[in-house]
């Protein structure tokens, strides 16, 4: 059953409070389970890794690391059409992230130089989910930004299927991207292996990529030991559409989001009762239970609700789309205009589809090159410049009781 | 007792293994305690907050929120010299972070527009440590980047002293920066209040700033509910100095780092036995126990050890400092040359002194404007551009079994 809400007399907070938003990865039970598993891998290494894989994936793979020939053969078995489409997607994602990549800079003033260098992190672990389906596109969306950033070592973990091997389409993309380190490992145990290392899996500096609740909870557990990206929960879209939108298109947009299932959420915000009447009969099946149709006063209230909810995706279908885009605040990715279904961004437009959900868009961003670089600040003072800054530093250091800090300046000013 | 190591015949990994590096905030005990406290505040609100404050800080403050008059009066009581020095520091930190602030951009190709907007996060909680001392400089280092980024609401938490009030110098800086929301709250309970909100403290979107092990562990516990910055543990420096360095200066640099105590660490890496002989007798007291003097084969080995250790700070004193700076990889902040003691960066040079430690410099950066912004990606396609990308998206979506994704394109291409 599609849920319908009349928001016209209500506050944004009230509406957001009524929208479903599962955050299982924060639950005490799942956090505890994930903690147990990553600790188990930390202590037990490969043996524990294989035990957990047998327990959760029902297989005990012969090779945890996928042999190079399997990757090559998966790549070579790809149809020419799929090869072409992956190449198209990879090119767009690469172009977007080349533009996004930060650059170092330097400032000078009276003999004082301060600056910032941008450097790739040395190793990254990319999690590619599996289980219910296979997501080769997710590997494109995390590996390409990592490669553009210049990450030296990239390790990919993706769950084994019932035959104990990694999904062939994921391996094919690894082959297209020249990635040769792929492990048929999933779940919290894969995260534990990447964070602490085992006999066969070397630890990485940072782990990124979406996964199920256990994967996300495991990443939160190991944060601090390694870096992680923002947690990514069930997928969400808010479609802000007004009377000019076509019901059959909007219905597809909502169904597309909802067909992710697993707690996904698709919300239509529209001032048009007619649009709601047109869309509703086109929604069906299990996904339709994840869809909410919200009648709003006007576009301004739609924006207000979206900003309060902070969705992973927004899709704006309105003649005023440029103005609405400017007013949207907390949101991971915005698809603008009727000819830009969110699916373009999911697969090939350029930005990564690894996006903050569950409200994390208030403080987090799409996965990007900035997740794969770190910044080193530096300062370089001449004797004269030291003469200018020195007395201030001495005064402030002494205020805080740090005499040696002050003296590290004095000893150079004599 | 100063520890000495001869690294000449040893590997970088071996040396790093011997250097102390406390990471109490990752311990099961402290994580568990912090978890209990933040959950207690989540459930108990203000009452729990006051109970924890009484228990850990020994006071039950009458006003958790510092009255505006207290902030103003603290600012007005500042000596003209200190006011001048804080103004100098604030100006430099502001200039640095204005330069650092990212900008939005847009790319166009055959009717396809993709771009990125940079937006300030809406609210941030800044933790300013206290207890053993007062750190007004830390407020400068986190509040100025937040203000430059344009954060709308800034809340500051800093532990109450034995009289139940916040430190006057911290309040004075709040006054100088125009911050009016300061809470006399510390420890894990302050983090819990900022993450979940209580009757008097409104929740924020992100919590940043250094603190003791409980504060850092509490931040790790609430990550996901809110954003946090990289964990900051005990302070560290590696001084890479060769035969030209002055022993009395290097000794001060080491003592300056070590006087932070609380598990701080200061390491000299030098090929010069003479420098070690000159420095050693100048080190004394409790800080000297946190200092290690390492004899290396040459500058190249010093760089290798530093890169493997990934220190919070490095200080390079050598005629080859430019070359060494280029070779240094994982490090939070580098002070370059003899006239640039690390203390300049701690107080007034421009970069934030809130830096990744404990090896987190492999994947994390200094606190900066990027901690206070989020990015919204957007895509905007014309009908023609959709015609180009559409078939690829349909093919990739169908490969992953997402028929509605494919149809959300088809329905627009008819």
PDB file of C-alpha atoms in Angstrom, chain A residues 145-409:
ATOM      1  CA  UNK A 145      37.824   8.139  -7.738  1.00  0.00           C
ATOM      2  CA  UNK A 146      40.519   6.114  -5.941  1.00  0.00           C
ATOM      3  CA  UNK A 147      42.509   5.727  -9.151  1.00  0.00           C
ATOM      4  CA  UNK A 148      42.097   9.388 -10.089  1.00  0.00           C
ATOM      5  CA  UNK A 149      43.349  10.353  -6.623  1.00  0.00           C
ATOM      6  CA  UNK A 150      46.386   8.141  -7.171  1.00  0.00           C
ATOM      7  CA  UNK A 151      45.870   5.543  -4.426  1.00  0.00           C
ATOM      8  CA  UNK A 152      48.798   3.140  -4.631  1.00  0.00           C
ATOM      9  CA  UNK A 153      47.201  -0.100  -3.497  1.00  0.00           C
ATOM     10  CA  UNK A 154      43.552  -0.922  -4.060  1.00  0.00           C
ATOM     11  CA  UNK A 155      42.004  -4.058  -2.600  1.00  0.00           C
ATOM     12  CA  UNK A 156      38.457  -5.059  -3.461  1.00  0.00           C
ATOM     13  CA  UNK A 157      36.260  -7.267  -1.290  1.00  0.00           C
ATOM     14  CA  UNK A 158      32.981  -8.684  -2.569  1.00  0.00           C
ATOM     15  CA  UNK A 159      30.998 -11.603  -1.150  1.00  0.00           C
ATOM     16  CA  UNK A 160      31.337 -15.047  -2.700  1.00  0.00           C
ATOM     17  CA  UNK A 161      28.310 -16.616  -4.360  1.00  0.00           C
ATOM     18  CA  UNK A 162      27.089 -20.089  -3.475  1.00  0.00           C
ATOM     19  CA  UNK A 163      29.855 -21.573  -5.639  1.00  0.00           C
ATOM     20  CA  UNK A 164      32.484 -19.752  -3.586  1.00  0.00           C
ATOM     21  CA  UNK A 165      33.566 -17.366  -6.332  1.00  0.00           C
ATOM     22  CA  UNK A 166      33.094 -13.637  -6.695  1.00  0.00           C
ATOM     23  CA  UNK A 167      30.459 -12.306  -9.063  1.00  0.00           C
ATOM     24  CA  UNK A 168      31.649 -12.387 -12.653  1.00  0.00           C
ATOM     25  CA  UNK A 169      30.426  -8.915 -13.615  1.00  0.00           C
ATOM     26  CA  UNK A 170      32.277  -7.405 -10.653  1.00  0.00           C
ATOM     27  CA  UNK A 171      35.404  -9.267 -11.715  1.00  0.00           C
ATOM     28  CA  UNK A 172      34.918  -8.055 -15.272  1.00  0.00           C
ATOM     29  CA  UNK A 173      34.900  -4.432 -14.099  1.00  0.00           C
ATOM     30  CA  UNK A 174      37.976  -5.095 -11.979  1.00  0.00           C
ATOM     31  CA  UNK A 175      39.603  -6.359 -15.170  1.00  0.00           C
ATOM     32  CA  UNK A 176      38.535  -3.302 -17.164  1.00  0.00           C
ATOM     33  CA  UNK A 177      39.966  -1.021 -14.459  1.00  0.00           C
ATOM     34  CA  UNK A 178      43.222  -2.962 -14.124  1.00  0.00           C
ATOM     35  CA  UNK A 179      42.538  -3.957 -10.519  1.00  0.00           C
ATOM     36  CA  UNK A 180      44.235  -7.227  -9.700  1.00  0.00           C
ATOM     37  CA  UNK A 181      43.642  -7.546  -5.974  1.00  0.00           C
ATOM     38  CA  UNK A 182      40.125  -8.879  -5.456  1.00  0.00           C
ATOM     39  CA  UNK A 183      38.984 -11.027  -2.536  1.00  0.00           C
ATOM     40  CA  UNK A 184      35.867 -13.171  -2.451  1.00  0.00           C
ATOM     41  CA  UNK A 185      34.991 -11.926   1.015  1.00  0.00           C
ATOM     42  CA  UNK A 186      31.918 -10.190   2.297  1.00  0.00           C
ATOM     43  CA  UNK A 187      30.237  -8.967   5.448  1.00  0.00           C
ATOM     44  CA  UNK A 188      31.783  -7.684   8.646  1.00  0.00           C
ATOM     45  CA  UNK A 189      34.544 -10.287   8.275  1.00  0.00           C
ATOM     46  CA  UNK A 190      35.787  -8.586   5.084  1.00  0.00           C
ATOM     47  CA  UNK A 191      35.907  -5.266   6.949  1.00  0.00           C
ATOM     48  CA  UNK A 192      37.830  -6.882   9.803  1.00  0.00           C
ATOM     49  CA  UNK A 193      40.362  -8.330   7.370  1.00  0.00           C
ATOM     50  CA  UNK A 194      40.892  -4.989   5.623  1.00  0.00           C
ATOM     51  CA  UNK A 195      41.242  -3.133   8.943  1.00  0.00           C
ATOM     52  CA  UNK A 196      43.569  -5.483  10.792  1.00  0.00           C
ATOM     53  CA  UNK A 197      45.066  -7.642   8.055  1.00  0.00           C
ATOM     54  CA  UNK A 198      45.342 -11.427   7.996  1.00  0.00           C
ATOM     55  CA  UNK A 199      47.886 -13.816   6.505  1.00  0.00           C
ATOM     56  CA  UNK A 200      46.435 -13.324   2.999  1.00  0.00           C
ATOM     57  CA  UNK A 201      44.760  -9.906   3.182  1.00  0.00           C
ATOM     58  CA  UNK A 202      47.030  -6.968   3.906  1.00  0.00           C
ATOM     59  CA  UNK A 203      45.493  -4.186   5.947  1.00  0.00           C
ATOM     60  CA  UNK A 204      44.581  -0.902   4.275  1.00  0.00           C
ATOM     61  CA  UNK A 205      44.606   2.698   5.462  1.00  0.00           C
ATOM     62  CA  UNK A 206      40.959   3.342   4.618  1.00  0.00           C
ATOM     63  CA  UNK A 207      37.833   1.296   3.860  1.00  0.00           C
ATOM     64  CA  UNK A 208      35.012   2.678   1.731  1.00  0.00           C
ATOM     65  CA  UNK A 209      31.885   1.602  -0.063  1.00  0.00           C
ATOM     66  CA  UNK A 210      28.307   0.681   0.737  1.00  0.00           C
ATOM     67  CA  UNK A 211      27.245  -2.618   2.258  1.00  0.00           C
ATOM     68  CA  UNK A 212      24.512  -4.179   4.351  1.00  0.00           C
ATOM     69  CA  UNK A 213      23.932  -3.221   7.993  1.00  0.00           C
ATOM     70  CA  UNK A 214      26.655  -5.554   9.261  1.00  0.00           C
ATOM     71  CA  UNK A 215      29.223  -4.164   6.840  1.00  0.00           C
ATOM     72  CA  UNK A 216      28.346  -0.587   7.766  1.00  0.00           C
ATOM     73  CA  UNK A 217      28.355  -1.354  11.487  1.00  0.00           C
ATOM     74  CA  UNK A 218      31.739  -3.079  11.103  1.00  0.00           C
ATOM     75  CA  UNK A 219      33.151  -0.010   9.370  1.00  0.00           C
ATOM     76  CA  UNK A 220      31.947   2.152  12.264  1.00  0.00           C
ATOM     77  CA  UNK A 221      33.597  -0.286  14.686  1.00  0.00           C
ATOM     78  CA  UNK A 222      37.027  -0.097  13.009  1.00  0.00           C
ATOM     79  CA  UNK A 223      36.958   3.664  12.430  1.00  0.00           C
ATOM     80  CA  UNK A 224      39.965   5.135  14.181  1.00  0.00           C
ATOM     81  CA  UNK A 225      42.095   2.086  13.455  1.00  0.00           C
ATOM     82  CA  UNK A 226      41.584   2.916   9.776  1.00  0.00           C
ATOM     83  CA  UNK A 227      39.655   5.630   7.983  1.00  0.00           C
ATOM     84  CA  UNK A 228      36.178   5.014   6.594  1.00  0.00           C
ATOM     85  CA  UNK A 229      33.757   6.987   4.464  1.00  0.00           C
ATOM     86  CA  UNK A 230      30.377   8.191   5.718  1.00  0.00           C
ATOM     87  CA  UNK A 231      27.969   5.357   6.545  1.00  0.00           C
ATOM     88  CA  UNK A 232      25.596   4.536   3.702  1.00  0.00           C
ATOM     89  CA  UNK A 233      22.272   3.021   4.685  1.00  0.00           C
ATOM     90  CA  UNK A 234      19.185   2.174   2.624  1.00  0.00           C
ATOM     91  CA  UNK A 235      18.746   4.254  -0.522  1.00  0.00           C
ATOM     92  CA  UNK A 236      16.379   7.252  -0.628  1.00  0.00           C
ATOM     93  CA  UNK A 237      14.958   9.716  -3.091  1.00  0.00           C
ATOM     94  CA  UNK A 238      12.746  12.751  -2.779  1.00  0.00           C
ATOM     95  CA  UNK A 239      11.071  13.698  -6.048  1.00  0.00           C
ATOM     96  CA  UNK A 240      10.028  17.351  -6.048  1.00  0.00           C
ATOM     97  CA  UNK A 241       7.619  17.621  -8.944  1.00  0.00           C
ATOM     98  CA  UNK A 242       4.888  20.089  -9.791  1.00  0.00           C
ATOM     99  CA  UNK A 243       1.855  20.014 -12.027  1.00  0.00           C
ATOM    100  CA  UNK A 244       3.862  19.903 -15.248  1.00  0.00           C
ATOM    101  CA  UNK A 245       5.393  16.497 -14.496  1.00  0.00           C
ATOM    102  CA  UNK A 246       4.261  13.371 -16.341  1.00  0.00           C
ATOM    103  CA  UNK A 247       2.726  10.804 -13.975  1.00  0.00           C
ATOM    104  CA  UNK A 248       4.158   7.775 -15.805  1.00  0.00           C
ATOM    105  CA  UNK A 249       7.685   9.189 -15.561  1.00  0.00           C
ATOM    106  CA  UNK A 250       7.411  10.156 -11.908  1.00  0.00           C
ATOM    107  CA  UNK A 251       5.954   6.726 -11.131  1.00  0.00           C
ATOM    108  CA  UNK A 252       8.992   5.061 -12.719  1.00  0.00           C
ATOM    109  CA  UNK A 253      11.340   7.295 -10.751  1.00  0.00           C
ATOM    110  CA  UNK A 254       9.659   6.265  -7.512  1.00  0.00           C
ATOM    111  CA  UNK A 255       9.554   2.580  -8.446  1.00  0.00           C
ATOM    112  CA  UNK A 256      13.214   2.704  -9.521  1.00  0.00           C
ATOM    113  CA  UNK A 257      14.254   3.898  -6.095  1.00  0.00           C
ATOM    114  CA  UNK A 258      11.943   1.511  -4.272  1.00  0.00           C
ATOM    115  CA  UNK A 259      13.074  -1.554  -6.233  1.00  0.00           C
ATOM    116  CA  UNK A 260      16.298  -1.457  -4.193  1.00  0.00           C
ATOM    117  CA  UNK A 261      14.068  -2.838  -1.398  1.00  0.00           C
ATOM    118  CA  UNK A 262      16.026  -3.443   1.866  1.00  0.00           C
ATOM    119  CA  UNK A 263      14.431  -0.455   3.552  1.00  0.00           C
ATOM    120  CA  UNK A 264      14.743   1.914   0.597  1.00  0.00           C
ATOM    121  CA  UNK A 265      12.463   4.926   0.538  1.00  0.00           C
ATOM    122  CA  UNK A 266      10.939   7.006  -2.270  1.00  0.00           C
ATOM    123  CA  UNK A 267       8.962  10.143  -1.522  1.00  0.00           C
ATOM    124  CA  UNK A 268       7.050  12.360  -3.927  1.00  0.00           C
ATOM    125  CA  UNK A 269       6.573  15.963  -2.824  1.00  0.00           C
ATOM    126  CA  UNK A 270       4.106  17.784  -5.018  1.00  0.00           C
ATOM    127  CA  UNK A 271       1.545  20.585  -4.792  1.00  0.00           C
ATOM    128  CA  UNK A 272      -0.468  18.831  -7.515  1.00  0.00           C
ATOM    129  CA  UNK A 273      -3.296  16.576  -6.406  1.00  0.00           C
ATOM    130  CA  UNK A 274      -3.680  15.632 -10.057  1.00  0.00           C
ATOM    131  CA  UNK A 275      -0.114  14.322 -10.220  1.00  0.00           C
ATOM    132  CA  UNK A 276      -0.700  12.212  -7.123  1.00  0.00           C
ATOM    133  CA  UNK A 277      -3.906  10.844  -8.646  1.00  0.00           C
ATOM    134  CA  UNK A 278      -2.020  10.017 -11.849  1.00  0.00           C
ATOM    135  CA  UNK A 279       0.971   8.412 -10.161  1.00  0.00           C
ATOM    136  CA  UNK A 280      -0.746   6.285  -7.522  1.00  0.00           C
ATOM    137  CA  UNK A 281      -2.335   3.623  -9.779  1.00  0.00           C
ATOM    138  CA  UNK A 282       1.006   3.090 -11.535  1.00  0.00           C
ATOM    139  CA  UNK A 283       2.736   1.916  -8.355  1.00  0.00           C
ATOM    140  CA  UNK A 284       2.563  -1.763  -7.569  1.00  0.00           C
ATOM    141  CA  UNK A 285       4.134  -4.751  -5.888  1.00  0.00           C
ATOM    142  CA  UNK A 286       6.562  -4.865  -2.991  1.00  0.00           C
ATOM    143  CA  UNK A 287       8.345  -1.606  -3.950  1.00  0.00           C
ATOM    144  CA  UNK A 288       5.093   0.348  -3.682  1.00  0.00           C
ATOM    145  CA  UNK A 289       5.131  -0.197   0.079  1.00  0.00           C
ATOM    146  CA  UNK A 290       8.284   1.885   0.255  1.00  0.00           C
ATOM    147  CA  UNK A 291       6.723   4.843  -1.546  1.00  0.00           C
ATOM    148  CA  UNK A 292       5.081   7.882   0.068  1.00  0.00           C
ATOM    149  CA  UNK A 293       3.101  10.501  -1.835  1.00  0.00           C
ATOM    150  CA  UNK A 294       3.083  13.857  -0.077  1.00  0.00           C
ATOM    151  CA  UNK A 295       0.806  16.724  -1.057  1.00  0.00           C
ATOM    152  CA  UNK A 296       2.535  20.007  -0.245  1.00  0.00           C
ATOM    153  CA  UNK A 297       1.316  23.608  -0.211  1.00  0.00           C
ATOM    154  CA  UNK A 298       3.834  24.725  -2.822  1.00  0.00           C
ATOM    155  CA  UNK A 299       7.383  24.227  -4.046  1.00  0.00           C
ATOM    156  CA  UNK A 300       8.708  26.197  -1.073  1.00  0.00           C
ATOM    157  CA  UNK A 301       7.243  23.671   1.359  1.00  0.00           C
ATOM    158  CA  UNK A 302       8.653  20.817  -0.735  1.00  0.00           C
ATOM    159  CA  UNK A 303      12.111  22.369  -0.400  1.00  0.00           C
ATOM    160  CA  UNK A 304      11.601  22.881   3.325  1.00  0.00           C
ATOM    161  CA  UNK A 305      10.681  19.222   3.827  1.00  0.00           C
ATOM    162  CA  UNK A 306      13.571  18.007   1.688  1.00  0.00           C
ATOM    163  CA  UNK A 307      16.029  20.153   3.599  1.00  0.00           C
ATOM    164  CA  UNK A 308      14.737  18.847   6.913  1.00  0.00           C
ATOM    165  CA  UNK A 309      14.870  15.231   5.714  1.00  0.00           C
ATOM    166  CA  UNK A 310      18.291  15.554   4.005  1.00  0.00           C
ATOM    167  CA  UNK A 311      17.756  12.839   1.387  1.00  0.00           C
ATOM    168  CA  UNK A 312      20.400  10.849  -0.412  1.00  0.00           C
ATOM    169  CA  UNK A 313      18.950  11.878  -3.798  1.00  0.00           C
ATOM    170  CA  UNK A 314      16.542  14.581  -4.880  1.00  0.00           C
ATOM    171  CA  UNK A 315      14.968  14.797  -8.305  1.00  0.00           C
ATOM    172  CA  UNK A 316      13.538  18.170  -9.275  1.00  0.00           C
ATOM    173  CA  UNK A 317      10.935  18.237 -12.028  1.00  0.00           C
ATOM    174  CA  UNK A 318       9.607  21.771 -12.360  1.00  0.00           C
ATOM    175  CA  UNK A 319       9.920  24.770 -14.621  1.00  0.00           C
ATOM    176  CA  UNK A 320      11.569  26.418 -11.622  1.00  0.00           C
ATOM    177  CA  UNK A 321      14.176  23.700 -11.284  1.00  0.00           C
ATOM    178  CA  UNK A 322      17.128  26.092 -11.235  1.00  0.00           C
ATOM    179  CA  UNK A 323      15.655  28.099  -8.374  1.00  0.00           C
ATOM    180  CA  UNK A 324      14.747  24.957  -6.463  1.00  0.00           C
ATOM    181  CA  UNK A 325      18.283  23.577  -6.913  1.00  0.00           C
ATOM    182  CA  UNK A 326      19.649  26.767  -5.353  1.00  0.00           C
ATOM    183  CA  UNK A 327      17.322  26.424  -2.371  1.00  0.00           C
ATOM    184  CA  UNK A 328      18.050  22.758  -1.708  1.00  0.00           C
ATOM    185  CA  UNK A 329      20.511  22.429   1.089  1.00  0.00           C
ATOM    186  CA  UNK A 330      21.279  19.051   2.673  1.00  0.00           C
ATOM    187  CA  UNK A 331      21.146  16.442  -0.111  1.00  0.00           C
ATOM    188  CA  UNK A 332      23.736  14.082  -1.584  1.00  0.00           C
ATOM    189  CA  UNK A 333      22.906  14.253  -5.296  1.00  0.00           C
ATOM    190  CA  UNK A 334      20.330  16.282  -7.197  1.00  0.00           C
ATOM    191  CA  UNK A 335      18.947  15.218 -10.553  1.00  0.00           C
ATOM    192  CA  UNK A 336      17.685  18.369 -12.245  1.00  0.00           C
ATOM    193  CA  UNK A 337      14.881  18.387 -14.771  1.00  0.00           C
ATOM    194  CA  UNK A 338      12.652  15.830 -16.353  1.00  0.00           C
ATOM    195  CA  UNK A 339      15.327  14.398 -18.682  1.00  0.00           C
ATOM    196  CA  UNK A 340      17.668  13.552 -15.809  1.00  0.00           C
ATOM    197  CA  UNK A 341      16.314  10.473 -14.067  1.00  0.00           C
ATOM    198  CA  UNK A 342      18.331   9.537 -10.991  1.00  0.00           C
ATOM    199  CA  UNK A 343      19.315   6.308 -12.758  1.00  0.00           C
ATOM    200  CA  UNK A 344      21.729   8.327 -14.937  1.00  0.00           C
ATOM    201  CA  UNK A 345      23.684   9.199 -11.831  1.00  0.00           C
ATOM    202  CA  UNK A 346      23.437   5.646 -10.529  1.00  0.00           C
ATOM    203  CA  UNK A 347      25.300   4.313 -13.531  1.00  0.00           C
ATOM    204  CA  UNK A 348      27.038   6.727 -15.824  1.00  0.00           C
ATOM    205  CA  UNK A 349      26.600  10.495 -15.483  1.00  0.00           C
ATOM    206  CA  UNK A 350      29.825  11.098 -13.579  1.00  0.00           C
ATOM    207  CA  UNK A 351      29.280  11.642  -9.840  1.00  0.00           C
ATOM    208  CA  UNK A 352      29.641   8.600  -7.612  1.00  0.00           C
ATOM    209  CA  UNK A 353      26.463   6.794  -6.611  1.00  0.00           C
ATOM    210  CA  UNK A 354      27.992   6.104  -3.183  1.00  0.00           C
ATOM    211  CA  UNK A 355      26.067   8.771  -1.264  1.00  0.00           C
ATOM    212  CA  UNK A 356      25.197   9.711   2.308  1.00  0.00           C
ATOM    213  CA  UNK A 357      21.756   8.506   3.378  1.00  0.00           C
ATOM    214  CA  UNK A 358      19.632   8.431   6.521  1.00  0.00           C
ATOM    215  CA  UNK A 359      20.146  12.153   7.058  1.00  0.00           C
ATOM    216  CA  UNK A 360      23.937  12.006   6.823  1.00  0.00           C
ATOM    217  CA  UNK A 361      23.701  14.420   3.885  1.00  0.00           C
ATOM    218  CA  UNK A 362      23.543  17.143   6.558  1.00  0.00           C
ATOM    219  CA  UNK A 363      27.265  16.618   7.151  1.00  0.00           C
ATOM    220  CA  UNK A 364      28.554  14.147   4.550  1.00  0.00           C
ATOM    221  CA  UNK A 365      29.089  14.128   0.801  1.00  0.00           C
ATOM    222  CA  UNK A 366      29.182  11.671  -2.059  1.00  0.00           C
ATOM    223  CA  UNK A 367      32.231   9.476  -2.208  1.00  0.00           C
ATOM    224  CA  UNK A 368      34.825  11.328  -4.217  1.00  0.00           C
ATOM    225  CA  UNK A 369      38.491  12.001  -4.697  1.00  0.00           C
ATOM    226  CA  UNK A 370      38.595  13.769  -1.348  1.00  0.00           C
ATOM    227  CA  UNK A 371      37.962  10.407   0.306  1.00  0.00           C
ATOM    228  CA  UNK A 372      41.175   9.113  -1.228  1.00  0.00           C
ATOM    229  CA  UNK A 373      43.557  11.953  -0.491  1.00  0.00           C
ATOM    230  CA  UNK A 374      44.965  13.484   2.656  1.00  0.00           C
ATOM    231  CA  UNK A 375      46.359  16.962   3.091  1.00  0.00           C
ATOM    232  CA  UNK A 376      49.658  17.933   4.599  1.00  0.00           C
ATOM    233  CA  UNK A 377      49.880  21.503   5.816  1.00  0.00           C
ATOM    234  CA  UNK A 378      53.281  23.127   6.060  1.00  0.00           C
ATOM    235  CA  UNK A 379      54.803  26.301   7.393  1.00  0.00           C
ATOM    236  CA  UNK A 380      58.152  27.840   6.533  1.00  0.00           C
ATOM    237  CA  UNK A 381      59.339  31.027   8.240  1.00  0.00           C
ATOM    238  CA  UNK A 382      62.380  33.201   7.643  1.00  0.00           C
ATOM    239  CA  UNK A 383      64.232  34.812  10.532  1.00  0.00           C
ATOM    240  CA  UNK A 384      62.393  38.098   9.904  1.00  0.00           C
ATOM    241  CA  UNK A 385      59.022  36.415   9.754  1.00  0.00           C
ATOM    242  CA  UNK A 386      59.818  34.604  12.988  1.00  0.00           C
ATOM    243  CA  UNK A 387      60.587  37.997  14.503  1.00  0.00           C
ATOM    244  CA  UNK A 388      57.060  39.169  13.710  1.00  0.00           C
ATOM    245  CA  UNK A 389      55.105  36.104  14.846  1.00  0.00           C
ATOM    246  CA  UNK A 390      57.420  35.077  17.679  1.00  0.00           C
ATOM    247  CA  UNK A 391      56.257  37.408  20.489  1.00  0.00           C
ATOM    248  CA  UNK A 392      52.623  36.470  19.869  1.00  0.00           C
ATOM    249  CA  UNK A 393      53.375  32.769  20.016  1.00  0.00           C
ATOM    250  CA  UNK A 394      55.391  33.207  23.213  1.00  0.00           C
ATOM    251  CA  UNK A 395      52.555  35.111  24.851  1.00  0.00           C
ATOM    252  CA  UNK A 396      49.878  32.611  23.895  1.00  0.00           C
ATOM    253  CA  UNK A 397      52.019  29.602  24.828  1.00  0.00           C
ATOM    254  CA  UNK A 398      52.744  31.068  28.268  1.00  0.00           C
ATOM    255  CA  UNK A 399      49.053  31.780  28.798  1.00  0.00           C
ATOM    256  CA  UNK A 400      48.473  28.048  28.346  1.00  0.00           C
ATOM    257  CA  UNK A 401      51.439  27.162  30.555  1.00  0.00           C
ATOM    258  CA  UNK A 402      53.669  25.776  27.819  1.00  0.00           C
ATOM    259  CA  UNK A 403      57.045  27.262  28.677  1.00  0.00           C
ATOM    260  CA  UNK A 404      59.026  25.041  26.320  1.00  0.00           C
ATOM    261  CA  UNK A 405      56.812  26.095  23.425  1.00  0.00           C
ATOM    262  CA  UNK A 406      57.681  29.697  24.218  1.00  0.00           C
ATOM    263  CA  UNK A 407      61.356  28.839  24.601  1.00  0.00           C
ATOM    264  CA  UNK A 408      61.457  27.006  21.268  1.00  0.00           C
ATOM    265  CA  UNK A 409      60.807  30.454  19.821  1.00  0.00           C
TER     266      UNK A 409
END
